[in-house]
Coordinates of C-alpha atoms in Angstrom, one line a residue:
Chain B
M24 CA 0.0 -0.1 -0.1
P25 CA 1.4 3.4 -1.0
D26 CA 0.0 4.9 2.5
E27 CA 2.1 2.5 4.4
A28 CA 5.1 3.1 2.5
S29 CA 4.9 7.0 3.1
S30 CA 4.1 6.6 6.9
S31 CA 7.1 4.2 7.4
T32 CA 9.7 6.4 5.4
P33 CA 9.4 9.9 6.9
V34 CA 9.4 12.7 4.4
V35 CA 11.5 15.8 4.8
V36 CA 9.3 19.0 5.5
P37 CA 11.4 22.1 4.9
L38 CA 11.3 24.9 7.3
R39 CA 9.0 27.8 6.7
H40 CA 10.3 31.5 6.6
P41 CA 7.4 33.8 7.6
L42 CA 9.5 36.9 7.9
R43 CA 10.7 36.5 4.2
W44 CA 6.9 37.1 3.6
V45 CA 6.8 40.2 5.6
A46 CA 10.0 41.7 4.1
S47 CA 8.6 40.8 0.7
A48 CA 5.4 42.6 1.2
V49 CA 7.1 45.7 2.8
V50 CA 9.3 45.8 -0.4
A51 CA 6.6 45.4 -2.7
V52 CA 4.5 48.2 -1.2
L53 CA 7.8 50.7 -1.4
V54 CA 8.4 49.6 -5.1
A55 CA 4.5 50.2 -5.8
M56 CA 4.7 53.7 -4.2
F57 CA 7.8 54.5 -6.4
V58 CA 6.4 53.3 -9.5
H59 CA 3.2 55.5 -8.8
T60 CA 5.4 58.5 -8.4
L61 CA 7.1 57.7 -11.7
F62 CA 3.8 58.0 -13.5
S63 CA 2.0 60.7 -11.5
K64 CA 1.3 64.1 -12.8
I65 CA 1.7 67.7 -11.2
P66 CA 0.4 71.0 -11.8
S67 CA 2.8 72.9 -14.1
G68 CA 1.8 76.2 -12.8
Q69 CA 0.2 77.4 -16.1
T70 CA -3.5 77.4 -16.8
V71 CA -4.9 75.9 -19.8
C72 CA -8.2 76.3 -21.3
Q73 CA -10.3 74.1 -23.5
Q74 CA -13.8 73.8 -25.2
V75 CA -16.0 71.3 -23.6
N76 CA -19.5 71.0 -25.0
G77 CA -19.2 74.4 -26.5
Q78 CA -18.2 76.0 -23.2
R79 CA -14.7 77.3 -22.3
V80 CA -13.2 75.6 -19.2
C81 CA -10.0 76.8 -17.7
G82 CA -8.0 75.0 -15.1
P83 CA -4.2 74.4 -13.9
Q84 CA -2.2 72.3 -16.5
Q85 CA -1.2 69.0 -15.4
V86 CA 2.1 67.5 -16.5
W87 CA 4.2 64.3 -15.9
R88 CA 6.3 64.8 -12.7
F89 CA 9.4 63.1 -14.6
G90 CA 8.7 65.0 -18.0
W91 CA 8.2 61.8 -20.0
T92 CA 6.7 63.8 -22.9
E93 CA 10.1 65.8 -23.1
V94 CA 12.0 62.7 -22.3
F95 CA 10.5 60.9 -25.2
H96 CA 10.8 63.9 -27.4
Y97 CA 14.4 64.4 -27.0
L98 CA 15.5 60.8 -26.7
T99 CA 16.3 60.4 -30.6
D100 CA 17.0 64.2 -31.2
P101 CA 19.9 64.1 -33.8
L102 CA 22.3 65.9 -31.3
V103 CA 21.8 63.2 -28.7
V104 CA 22.2 60.4 -31.1
Q105 CA 25.6 62.2 -32.2
G106 CA 26.3 62.2 -28.5
V107 CA 25.8 58.5 -28.2
E108 CA 27.9 57.9 -31.2
M109 CA 30.8 59.9 -29.7
T110 CA 30.5 58.1 -26.5
L111 CA 30.8 54.7 -28.2
F112 CA 33.6 55.9 -30.4
V113 CA 35.7 57.2 -27.4
T114 CA 35.0 54.1 -25.3
V115 CA 35.9 51.6 -28.1
M116 CA 39.2 53.3 -28.9
A117 CA 40.2 53.9 -25.3
M118 CA 39.5 50.3 -24.5
I119 CA 41.5 49.1 -27.4
I120 CA 44.5 51.2 -26.4
G121 CA 43.7 49.9 -22.6
F122 CA 43.7 46.0 -23.7
V123 CA 46.8 46.3 -25.9
L124 CA 49.0 48.4 -23.7
G125 CA 47.7 46.7 -20.6
L126 CA 48.6 43.2 -21.8
I127 CA 52.0 44.5 -22.9
I128 CA 52.4 46.0 -19.4
A129 CA 51.3 42.8 -17.8
I130 CA 53.8 40.8 -19.7
M131 CA 56.6 43.3 -18.8
R132 CA 55.6 43.2 -15.3
M133 CA 56.2 39.4 -15.2
S134 CA 59.3 39.7 -17.2
S135 CA 62.5 38.5 -15.5
N136 CA 64.3 41.5 -16.5
R137 CA 64.3 43.9 -13.6
L138 CA 64.3 47.1 -15.6
L139 CA 61.3 46.0 -17.6
S140 CA 59.3 44.9 -14.5
S141 CA 60.1 48.0 -12.7
I142 CA 59.0 50.4 -15.5
A143 CA 55.7 48.4 -15.8
W144 CA 55.4 48.7 -11.8
L145 CA 56.0 52.4 -12.1
Y146 CA 53.4 52.8 -14.8
T147 CA 50.7 51.1 -12.8
W148 CA 51.6 53.2 -9.7
F149 CA 51.3 56.5 -11.6
F150 CA 48.2 56.0 -13.7
R151 CA 46.5 54.3 -10.8
G152 CA 47.5 56.7 -8.2
T153 CA 46.3 59.8 -9.9
P154 CA 42.6 60.7 -10.7
V155 CA 41.6 60.1 -14.3
Y156 CA 39.9 63.6 -14.3
V157 CA 43.6 65.2 -13.5
Q158 CA 45.2 63.0 -16.4
L159 CA 42.4 64.2 -18.7
L160 CA 43.4 67.8 -18.1
F161 CA 46.9 67.2 -18.3
W162 CA 46.5 65.6 -21.8
F163 CA 44.4 68.3 -22.9
N164 CA 47.0 70.9 -21.8
I165 CA 49.9 69.1 -23.0
A166 CA 50.8 71.8 -25.3
I167 CA 51.9 74.0 -22.3
L168 CA 54.7 71.5 -21.5
Y169 CA 55.6 70.3 -24.9
Q170 CA 54.9 72.8 -27.8
S171 CA 55.8 70.3 -30.6
F172 CA 57.1 66.9 -31.0
T173 CA 60.2 66.3 -33.2
L174 CA 61.7 63.2 -34.6
G175 CA 65.3 63.0 -34.7
I176 CA 68.4 61.9 -32.7
P177 CA 67.7 61.9 -29.0
F178 CA 69.1 64.9 -26.8
T179 CA 70.3 66.9 -29.9
H180 CA 68.8 69.3 -32.2
A181 CA 71.3 68.4 -35.0
F182 CA 69.0 66.5 -37.3
T183 CA 65.2 66.5 -37.5
L184 CA 63.1 64.3 -39.7
A185 CA 59.6 65.9 -38.8
T186 CA 58.1 68.2 -36.4
I187 CA 54.4 68.3 -35.4
S188 CA 52.9 70.9 -33.1
S189 CA 51.1 69.5 -29.9
N190 CA 47.9 71.2 -30.6
S191 CA 47.5 69.5 -34.0
I192 CA 48.2 66.0 -32.3
F193 CA 46.1 66.5 -29.1
T194 CA 42.7 67.6 -30.4
V195 CA 39.8 67.2 -27.9
I196 CA 38.8 63.8 -29.1
R197 CA 42.4 62.5 -29.1
A198 CA 43.3 64.0 -25.9
A199 CA 40.2 62.1 -24.2
I200 CA 41.1 58.8 -26.0
I201 CA 44.6 58.9 -24.8
A202 CA 43.7 59.9 -21.2
F203 CA 41.1 57.2 -21.0
G204 CA 43.2 54.6 -22.9
L205 CA 46.3 55.1 -20.9
N206 CA 44.5 55.1 -17.5
E207 CA 42.7 51.9 -18.5
A208 CA 45.9 50.3 -19.3
A209 CA 46.9 50.6 -15.9
Y210 CA 43.8 48.7 -14.7
F211 CA 43.8 46.3 -17.4
A212 CA 47.5 45.4 -16.9
E213 CA 46.5 44.1 -13.3
I214 CA 43.6 42.2 -14.5
A215 CA 45.6 40.5 -17.4
R216 CA 48.4 39.8 -14.9
G217 CA 45.9 38.0 -12.6
G218 CA 44.5 36.0 -15.4
L219 CA 47.8 35.0 -16.8
L220 CA 48.9 33.9 -13.3
S221 CA 45.7 31.8 -12.7
V222 CA 46.8 29.4 -15.4
D223 CA 48.4 26.3 -14.0
E224 CA 52.3 26.4 -14.6
G225 CA 52.0 22.8 -16.0
Q226 CA 50.2 24.1 -19.0
L227 CA 53.3 26.2 -20.0
E228 CA 55.6 23.1 -19.5
A229 CA 53.4 21.0 -21.5
A230 CA 53.3 23.7 -24.3
K231 CA 57.1 23.9 -24.2
A232 CA 57.4 20.1 -24.2
I233 CA 55.7 19.6 -27.6
G234 CA 58.1 22.4 -29.1
M235 CA 56.0 25.5 -28.8
T236 CA 57.7 28.8 -28.5
R237 CA 56.8 31.4 -25.6
L238 CA 54.6 33.3 -28.0
Q239 CA 52.9 30.2 -29.2
S240 CA 52.5 29.0 -25.7
L241 CA 50.8 32.3 -24.7
R242 CA 48.7 32.6 -27.7
F243 CA 47.2 29.0 -28.2
I244 CA 47.5 27.8 -24.6
I245 CA 47.9 30.5 -21.8
V246 CA 45.8 33.3 -23.0
P247 CA 42.6 31.4 -24.0
Q248 CA 42.6 29.9 -20.4
A249 CA 43.4 33.1 -18.7
M250 CA 40.6 34.8 -20.6
R251 CA 38.0 32.9 -18.3
V252 CA 39.3 34.9 -15.5
I253 CA 40.0 38.1 -17.4
I254 CA 36.6 38.7 -19.0
P255 CA 34.4 39.2 -15.9
P256 CA 36.4 42.2 -14.7
S257 CA 37.0 43.4 -18.2
G258 CA 33.4 43.7 -18.7
N259 CA 33.3 45.9 -15.6
E260 CA 35.9 47.9 -17.1
V261 CA 34.1 48.4 -20.3
I262 CA 31.0 49.4 -18.5
S263 CA 32.9 51.8 -16.2
M264 CA 34.7 53.3 -19.3
L265 CA 31.5 54.0 -21.0
K266 CA 30.3 56.1 -18.1
T267 CA 33.6 57.5 -17.2
T268 CA 33.8 59.3 -20.7
S269 CA 31.2 61.7 -19.5
I270 CA 33.9 63.4 -17.4
A271 CA 35.4 64.6 -20.8
V272 CA 32.6 67.3 -20.7
A273 CA 35.1 69.2 -18.8
I274 CA 37.2 69.6 -22.0
G275 CA 34.3 69.9 -24.3
L276 CA 34.3 66.4 -25.9
P277 CA 30.7 66.4 -27.7
E278 CA 29.7 63.2 -26.0
L279 CA 26.3 62.1 -24.7
L280 CA 26.3 64.0 -21.4
Y281 CA 27.7 67.2 -23.2
Q282 CA 24.8 67.2 -25.8
T283 CA 22.0 66.6 -23.2
E284 CA 23.5 69.2 -20.9
N285 CA 23.4 71.8 -23.8
I286 CA 19.8 70.9 -24.8
A287 CA 19.0 71.4 -20.9
A288 CA 20.8 74.8 -20.9
R289 CA 18.8 75.9 -23.8
T290 CA 15.5 74.4 -22.9
Y291 CA 15.6 74.3 -19.0
Q292 CA 14.6 70.7 -19.2
I293 CA 17.1 69.7 -16.7
V294 CA 15.6 66.6 -15.3
P295 CA 14.4 65.3 -18.4
M296 CA 17.7 65.6 -20.2
L297 CA 19.3 63.8 -17.3
I298 CA 16.9 61.0 -17.8
V299 CA 17.5 61.0 -21.7
A300 CA 21.3 60.6 -20.8
S301 CA 20.7 57.9 -18.2
L302 CA 18.3 55.9 -20.5
W303 CA 21.1 55.8 -23.1
Y304 CA 23.7 54.8 -20.7
L305 CA 21.4 51.9 -19.4
A306 CA 20.6 50.8 -22.9
V307 CA 24.3 50.6 -23.8
T308 CA 25.3 48.8 -20.7
T309 CA 22.4 46.3 -21.1
V310 CA 23.8 45.3 -24.5
L311 CA 27.3 45.0 -23.0
S312 CA 26.2 42.8 -20.2
V313 CA 24.3 40.5 -22.7
G314 CA 27.5 40.3 -24.8
Q315 CA 29.5 39.7 -21.9
F316 CA 27.4 36.8 -21.0
Y317 CA 28.0 35.1 -24.4
V318 CA 31.8 35.8 -24.4
E319 CA 32.0 34.2 -20.9
R320 CA 30.2 31.3 -21.8
H321 CA 32.5 30.8 -25.1
F322 CA 35.7 30.8 -22.8
A323 CA 34.1 28.5 -20.2
K324 CA 34.7 25.7 -22.8
G325 CA 36.4 22.8 -20.9
A326 CA 36.4 24.4 -17.6
L327 CA 32.7 23.3 -16.8
R328 CA 31.5 20.0 -17.5
T329 CA 28.2 21.5 -18.7
L330 CA 27.8 25.2 -20.0
P331 CA 25.4 27.5 -18.1
P332 CA 22.1 27.7 -20.2
T333 CA 21.7 30.7 -22.1
P334 CA 18.7 33.1 -21.0
V335 CA 16.6 31.6 -24.0
Q336 CA 17.4 27.9 -22.7
R337 CA 16.6 29.1 -19.1
I338 CA 13.2 30.5 -20.0
R339 CA 12.3 27.4 -22.1
A340 CA 13.3 25.3 -19.2
D341 CA 11.1 27.4 -16.9
F342 CA 8.0 26.9 -19.0
A343 CA 8.8 23.2 -19.3
G344 CA 7.7 22.9 -15.7
S345 CA 10.4 23.7 -13.1
F346 CA 9.1 27.5 -13.2
V347 CA 7.3 27.2 -9.9
G348 CA 9.3 24.5 -8.4
R349 CA 12.8 26.1 -8.6
R350 CA 13.2 29.7 -9.1
W351 CA 10.0 31.4 -7.6
R352 CA 9.7 29.0 -4.5
M353 CA 9.4 30.9 -1.4
R354 CA 8.8 29.4 2.0
Chain C
M4 CA 77.3 8.5 -34.5
T5 CA 77.0 6.6 -31.3
S6 CA 74.4 3.9 -30.5
S7 CA 73.0 5.8 -27.4
M8 CA 69.8 7.8 -27.7
V9 CA 70.7 9.7 -24.7
E10 CA 74.2 10.4 -23.4
I11 CA 74.7 12.4 -20.1
S12 CA 78.0 12.9 -18.5
S13 CA 79.1 14.9 -15.5
L14 CA 75.6 16.7 -15.3
R15 CA 75.3 19.3 -12.6
K16 CA 72.4 21.2 -11.2
S17 CA 71.8 23.5 -8.3
Y18 CA 68.9 25.5 -7.0
G19 CA 70.6 28.3 -5.2
A20 CA 73.0 26.6 -2.7
N21 CA 71.1 23.3 -3.0
E22 CA 73.0 20.8 -5.3
V23 CA 70.3 18.5 -6.6
L24 CA 72.4 16.6 -9.4
K25 CA 76.0 16.1 -8.6
S26 CA 77.8 14.9 -11.6
V27 CA 75.4 12.4 -13.1
D28 CA 76.3 10.1 -16.0
L29 CA 73.6 8.3 -17.8
Q30 CA 73.2 6.3 -21.0
V31 CA 70.0 5.2 -22.9
A32 CA 70.5 2.8 -25.9
R33 CA 68.2 3.3 -28.9
G34 CA 64.8 1.2 -28.4
E35 CA 65.5 0.6 -24.6
V36 CA 63.4 1.4 -21.7
T37 CA 65.3 3.0 -18.7
C38 CA 63.7 3.5 -15.3
L39 CA 64.9 6.1 -12.8
I40 CA 64.0 5.3 -9.3
G41 CA 64.8 6.8 -5.9
P42 CA 63.3 8.5 -3.1
S43 CA 61.5 11.9 -3.4
G44 CA 64.0 14.7 -3.6
S45 CA 66.6 12.5 -5.0
G46 CA 66.8 14.5 -8.2
K47 CA 65.2 11.9 -10.7
S48 CA 62.4 14.3 -12.0
T49 CA 65.1 17.1 -12.2
L50 CA 67.4 14.7 -14.4
L51 CA 64.4 13.9 -16.6
R52 CA 63.4 17.4 -17.1
C53 CA 66.8 18.4 -18.1
I54 CA 66.7 15.9 -20.9
N55 CA 64.2 18.2 -22.6
Q56 CA 65.5 21.2 -20.9
L57 CA 62.5 22.1 -19.0
E58 CA 65.0 22.6 -16.5
K59 CA 68.3 24.2 -17.5
H60 CA 71.5 22.4 -16.3
D61 CA 74.6 24.1 -14.9
A62 CA 77.4 22.2 -16.3
G63 CA 77.8 19.0 -18.3
I64 CA 77.3 17.3 -21.3
L65 CA 73.8 16.2 -22.5
R66 CA 73.1 14.7 -25.9
V67 CA 69.8 13.4 -27.5
D68 CA 70.3 11.5 -30.7
G69 CA 73.9 13.0 -30.8
E70 CA 72.7 16.5 -30.6
L71 CA 73.2 19.1 -27.6
I72 CA 69.6 20.1 -26.9
G73 CA 69.5 23.9 -27.3
Y74 CA 73.3 24.3 -26.8
Q75 CA 76.3 24.8 -29.0
L76 CA 79.7 23.6 -27.8
R77 CA 82.7 26.1 -28.4
N78 CA 85.9 26.4 -26.6
G79 CA 84.9 24.1 -24.0
K80 CA 81.6 26.1 -23.2
L81 CA 78.1 25.4 -23.8
Y82 CA 76.5 28.3 -25.6
E83 CA 72.6 28.6 -25.5
R84 CA 71.0 28.7 -29.0
S85 CA 68.0 30.5 -29.8
E86 CA 64.6 29.8 -28.6
R87 CA 63.4 28.5 -32.0
E88 CA 66.3 26.1 -32.2
L89 CA 65.6 24.7 -28.7
C90 CA 61.9 24.3 -29.6
E91 CA 62.8 22.5 -32.7
D92 CA 65.0 19.9 -30.7
R93 CA 62.2 19.8 -28.1
A94 CA 59.6 18.8 -30.6
A95 CA 61.4 15.7 -31.0
I96 CA 61.3 14.6 -27.5
G97 CA 57.7 13.5 -26.0
M98 CA 57.0 14.2 -22.5
V99 CA 54.3 12.7 -20.1
F100 CA 53.9 14.4 -16.8
Q101 CA 52.6 13.3 -13.3
R102 CA 49.6 15.7 -13.7
F103 CA 48.6 15.0 -17.2
N104 CA 48.7 18.6 -18.0
L105 CA 46.3 18.5 -20.9
F106 CA 45.1 21.6 -22.5
P107 CA 41.6 22.0 -20.6
H108 CA 40.2 24.5 -23.0
L109 CA 40.6 22.0 -26.0
T110 CA 38.9 18.9 -26.8
V111 CA 40.7 15.5 -26.8
L112 CA 41.1 15.5 -30.6
E113 CA 42.4 19.2 -30.7
N114 CA 44.8 18.3 -27.8
V115 CA 46.4 15.9 -29.9
T116 CA 46.3 17.9 -33.2
I117 CA 47.6 21.3 -31.8
G118 CA 51.3 20.6 -31.6
Q119 CA 51.2 18.9 -35.1
V120 CA 49.3 22.0 -36.6
R121 CA 51.1 24.8 -34.7
V122 CA 54.5 23.4 -34.4
K123 CA 55.1 21.1 -37.2
G124 CA 52.9 22.8 -39.8
V125 CA 51.0 19.7 -40.6
N126 CA 47.5 20.4 -42.1
V127 CA 44.4 20.2 -40.1
A128 CA 42.9 17.1 -41.9
Q129 CA 46.2 15.1 -41.7
A130 CA 46.7 16.0 -38.2
Q131 CA 43.4 14.8 -37.2
A132 CA 43.8 11.5 -39.2
K133 CA 47.1 10.9 -37.3
A134 CA 45.3 11.9 -34.0
R135 CA 42.5 9.5 -34.5
E136 CA 45.0 6.8 -35.2
L137 CA 46.8 7.4 -32.1
L138 CA 43.6 7.7 -30.0
A139 CA 42.5 4.4 -31.3
R140 CA 46.0 3.0 -30.2
V141 CA 45.4 4.3 -26.6
G142 CA 41.8 3.0 -26.7
L143 CA 40.1 6.5 -26.6
D144 CA 38.8 6.9 -30.1
A145 CA 35.4 7.3 -28.9
K146 CA 36.1 10.2 -26.6
E147 CA 37.5 12.5 -29.4
S148 CA 35.1 15.4 -28.8
H149 CA 35.1 15.4 -24.9
Y150 CA 37.1 18.0 -22.9
P151 CA 39.8 16.6 -20.5
A152 CA 37.5 17.5 -17.4
Q153 CA 35.1 14.9 -18.6
L154 CA 37.6 12.0 -18.7
S155 CA 38.9 9.9 -15.8
G156 CA 42.6 10.2 -14.7
G157 CA 43.7 7.0 -16.6
Q158 CA 41.9 8.2 -19.7
Q159 CA 43.6 11.7 -19.5
Q160 CA 47.0 10.3 -19.1
R161 CA 46.5 8.2 -22.2
V162 CA 45.4 11.1 -24.2
A163 CA 48.5 12.8 -22.9
I164 CA 50.6 10.0 -24.2
A165 CA 48.9 10.2 -27.5
R166 CA 49.6 14.0 -27.6
A167 CA 53.2 13.3 -27.2
L168 CA 53.2 10.6 -29.7
A169 CA 51.6 12.7 -32.4
M170 CA 54.9 14.7 -32.6
E171 CA 56.6 11.4 -33.8
P172 CA 59.3 11.7 -31.0
K173 CA 62.5 9.7 -31.0
L174 CA 62.4 9.6 -27.3
M175 CA 59.6 9.5 -24.9
L176 CA 60.0 10.9 -21.2
F177 CA 57.6 10.0 -18.5
D178 CA 57.5 12.0 -15.1
E179 CA 55.9 9.6 -12.5
P180 CA 53.1 8.9 -15.1
T181 CA 50.8 6.9 -12.7
S182 CA 51.5 8.5 -9.3
A183 CA 48.5 10.9 -9.6
L184 CA 46.1 8.0 -10.5
D185 CA 43.6 6.1 -8.4
P186 CA 45.1 2.6 -8.1
E187 CA 42.6 0.8 -10.2
L188 CA 43.4 3.1 -13.2
V189 CA 47.2 2.6 -13.0
G190 CA 47.0 -0.6 -15.2
E191 CA 45.3 1.0 -18.3
V192 CA 48.1 3.4 -18.5
L193 CA 51.1 1.0 -17.9
D194 CA 49.6 -1.3 -20.4
V195 CA 49.9 1.7 -23.1
M196 CA 53.4 2.0 -21.8
K197 CA 54.3 -1.5 -22.3
D198 CA 52.8 -1.7 -25.8
L199 CA 54.9 1.4 -26.6
A200 CA 58.1 -0.3 -25.2
R201 CA 57.3 -3.4 -27.3
S202 CA 57.0 -1.1 -30.6
G203 CA 60.7 -0.2 -30.0
M204 CA 60.4 3.4 -28.5
T205 CA 63.0 4.7 -26.6
M206 CA 61.7 5.7 -23.1
V207 CA 63.0 7.2 -19.9
V208 CA 60.7 6.6 -17.1
V209 CA 60.6 8.1 -13.7
T210 CA 58.5 5.8 -11.5
H211 CA 57.8 4.2 -8.2
E212 CA 56.1 1.2 -10.0
M213 CA 58.8 -1.5 -9.3
G214 CA 56.8 -4.2 -11.0
F215 CA 56.9 -2.2 -14.3
A216 CA 60.5 -1.5 -13.8
R217 CA 61.3 -5.2 -13.4
E218 CA 59.0 -6.3 -16.2
V219 CA 59.7 -3.7 -18.8
A220 CA 62.9 -1.9 -18.2
D221 CA 66.2 -2.7 -19.8
S222 CA 68.1 -0.8 -17.2
V223 CA 67.4 0.9 -13.9
Y224 CA 69.2 3.8 -12.4
F225 CA 68.8 4.4 -8.6
L226 CA 69.3 8.1 -7.6
D227 CA 69.8 9.1 -4.0
A228 CA 70.7 12.9 -3.0
G229 CA 71.7 13.7 -6.6
V230 CA 73.9 10.9 -7.1
I231 CA 73.4 7.6 -9.1
E232 CA 74.0 5.2 -6.3
E233 CA 73.4 1.8 -8.5
S234 CA 72.5 1.0 -12.1
G235 CA 72.1 -2.1 -14.3
D236 CA 69.6 -4.7 -15.4
P237 CA 66.7 -4.5 -13.2
R238 CA 66.5 -8.3 -12.6
E239 CA 69.9 -7.8 -11.1
V240 CA 69.6 -4.3 -9.4
L241 CA 66.3 -4.8 -8.0
V242 CA 66.5 -8.4 -6.9
R243 CA 69.9 -8.3 -5.3
P244 CA 70.7 -4.5 -4.6
A245 CA 74.4 -4.0 -3.5
S246 CA 74.1 -0.8 -1.8
Q247 CA 72.5 -0.4 1.6
R248 CA 70.7 2.8 0.3
L249 CA 68.8 0.8 -2.3
Q250 CA 68.2 -2.2 -0.2
D251 CA 66.3 0.4 2.4
F252 CA 64.5 2.0 -0.5
L253 CA 63.3 -1.2 -1.9
S254 CA 62.1 -2.5 1.5
K255 CA 60.0 0.7 2.0
V256 CA 58.4 0.8 -1.7
L257 CA 57.8 -2.8 -2.1

């Protein structure tokens, strides 16, 4: 008899958690209150009149508290879109400089040559130790220190191949890219070094034993494995860089925040323009986060016996039955 | 040209003040299996790793197939040659590690093809054909698309042997190939090694498997504290050890 079987072998009853229910209720109410204010209206201070059934009715004008009408209007404004493009361009260029230079510095840091490793250490010390904002202003004002750059024999003026003035090299855009790129290299060097050190020493030995050179071992064996450790913090760095570019407003780089601030100064739509900027930053970081998930999954090959499911696979699995059972259970 | 595959004379190696190899001489004839035995810290792994220069020695002559591995002898001194030349010499010497050291981000098949493709410049189709043949030889042809983490230790070590054989080495080095294995998996790896020995491969094996040494080895070297204490035919050396040190060692491991 099934009843006998269940009574003779005791079944585990999980502990209930009533406080979790109370906390959930409190949080739910707070969220509801906030969402309500998001979509509430307030009087604008102006009076509007309209014709209702042939009669002229006047009353205070009601507008969205958060200025959604203006937000929606300026979200795709050509200047704003140009600002987004500039933000993306500077981010991508700075990250490329940061990754390439950072990897070189990481490898220099691990070199057995004391001079190379000391220089790498000094680089990281300097660029991590001063604010990126200060570095940005430095590169923008570099012409004060060096009026021009000359290609020739070091320490002499005897022979010059070419001379370029600083102002023609360090335009606003290039100053921003160089400042952010060099700063990023210092951080990425540490991330890359951590990644390379995380790979077991035996891997390099095995690669050497089949006759690989140091460069081949790095490229085919060490770096692909280090990527698993390098990618999550690098994703952070990309997202952080995207937002850091906004401080280049200080040198007049026409990026996203610069454009929205300009529009705000012209139209007095201060909060709506901040929301426009925030929505764009959020949209781009969301796309980047999704990209990061797939890159991480790619480099997890071999490290995990089974790869984590993609969001699509997870949703499918949820609808296939484990929806209530696994992820949304609260006791 | 001599008949020896490996010739080592007066090899010295120190880590700082600690001298781990004190003037070691060793000869390995072509097609023969040589076992290096001894207590841990005796220098047997260091000696093995000097043969393919994973460890650089301080002094002494070390030849494989008549060639100095990665050096040039001029005026009584050994000058290091370029990295590329050292790598070429190394590619002809297979090595199997205690901890397998398979490339975890590559499948079994890719582990066996990567050296052929990247180091020897063999095209991918040919490399895969050879890899499949070798995987069949070590009994793992069904596992080619698995990742190393999905295999047992014994299977991983057999893949590691196939990876080394794919480079068509003239000499195979084994650094305690069964020490990291569960006892029931040791046999499958030793069987592959015995099969390899029967096929005429020259092998140098650092091992604690005295049964394997007695059955397969043509000669045995017993190292203690960086010195070769005793060497010779395993049926002689392991059965009637002359030195007190080897008698003590054997009484502990057997």
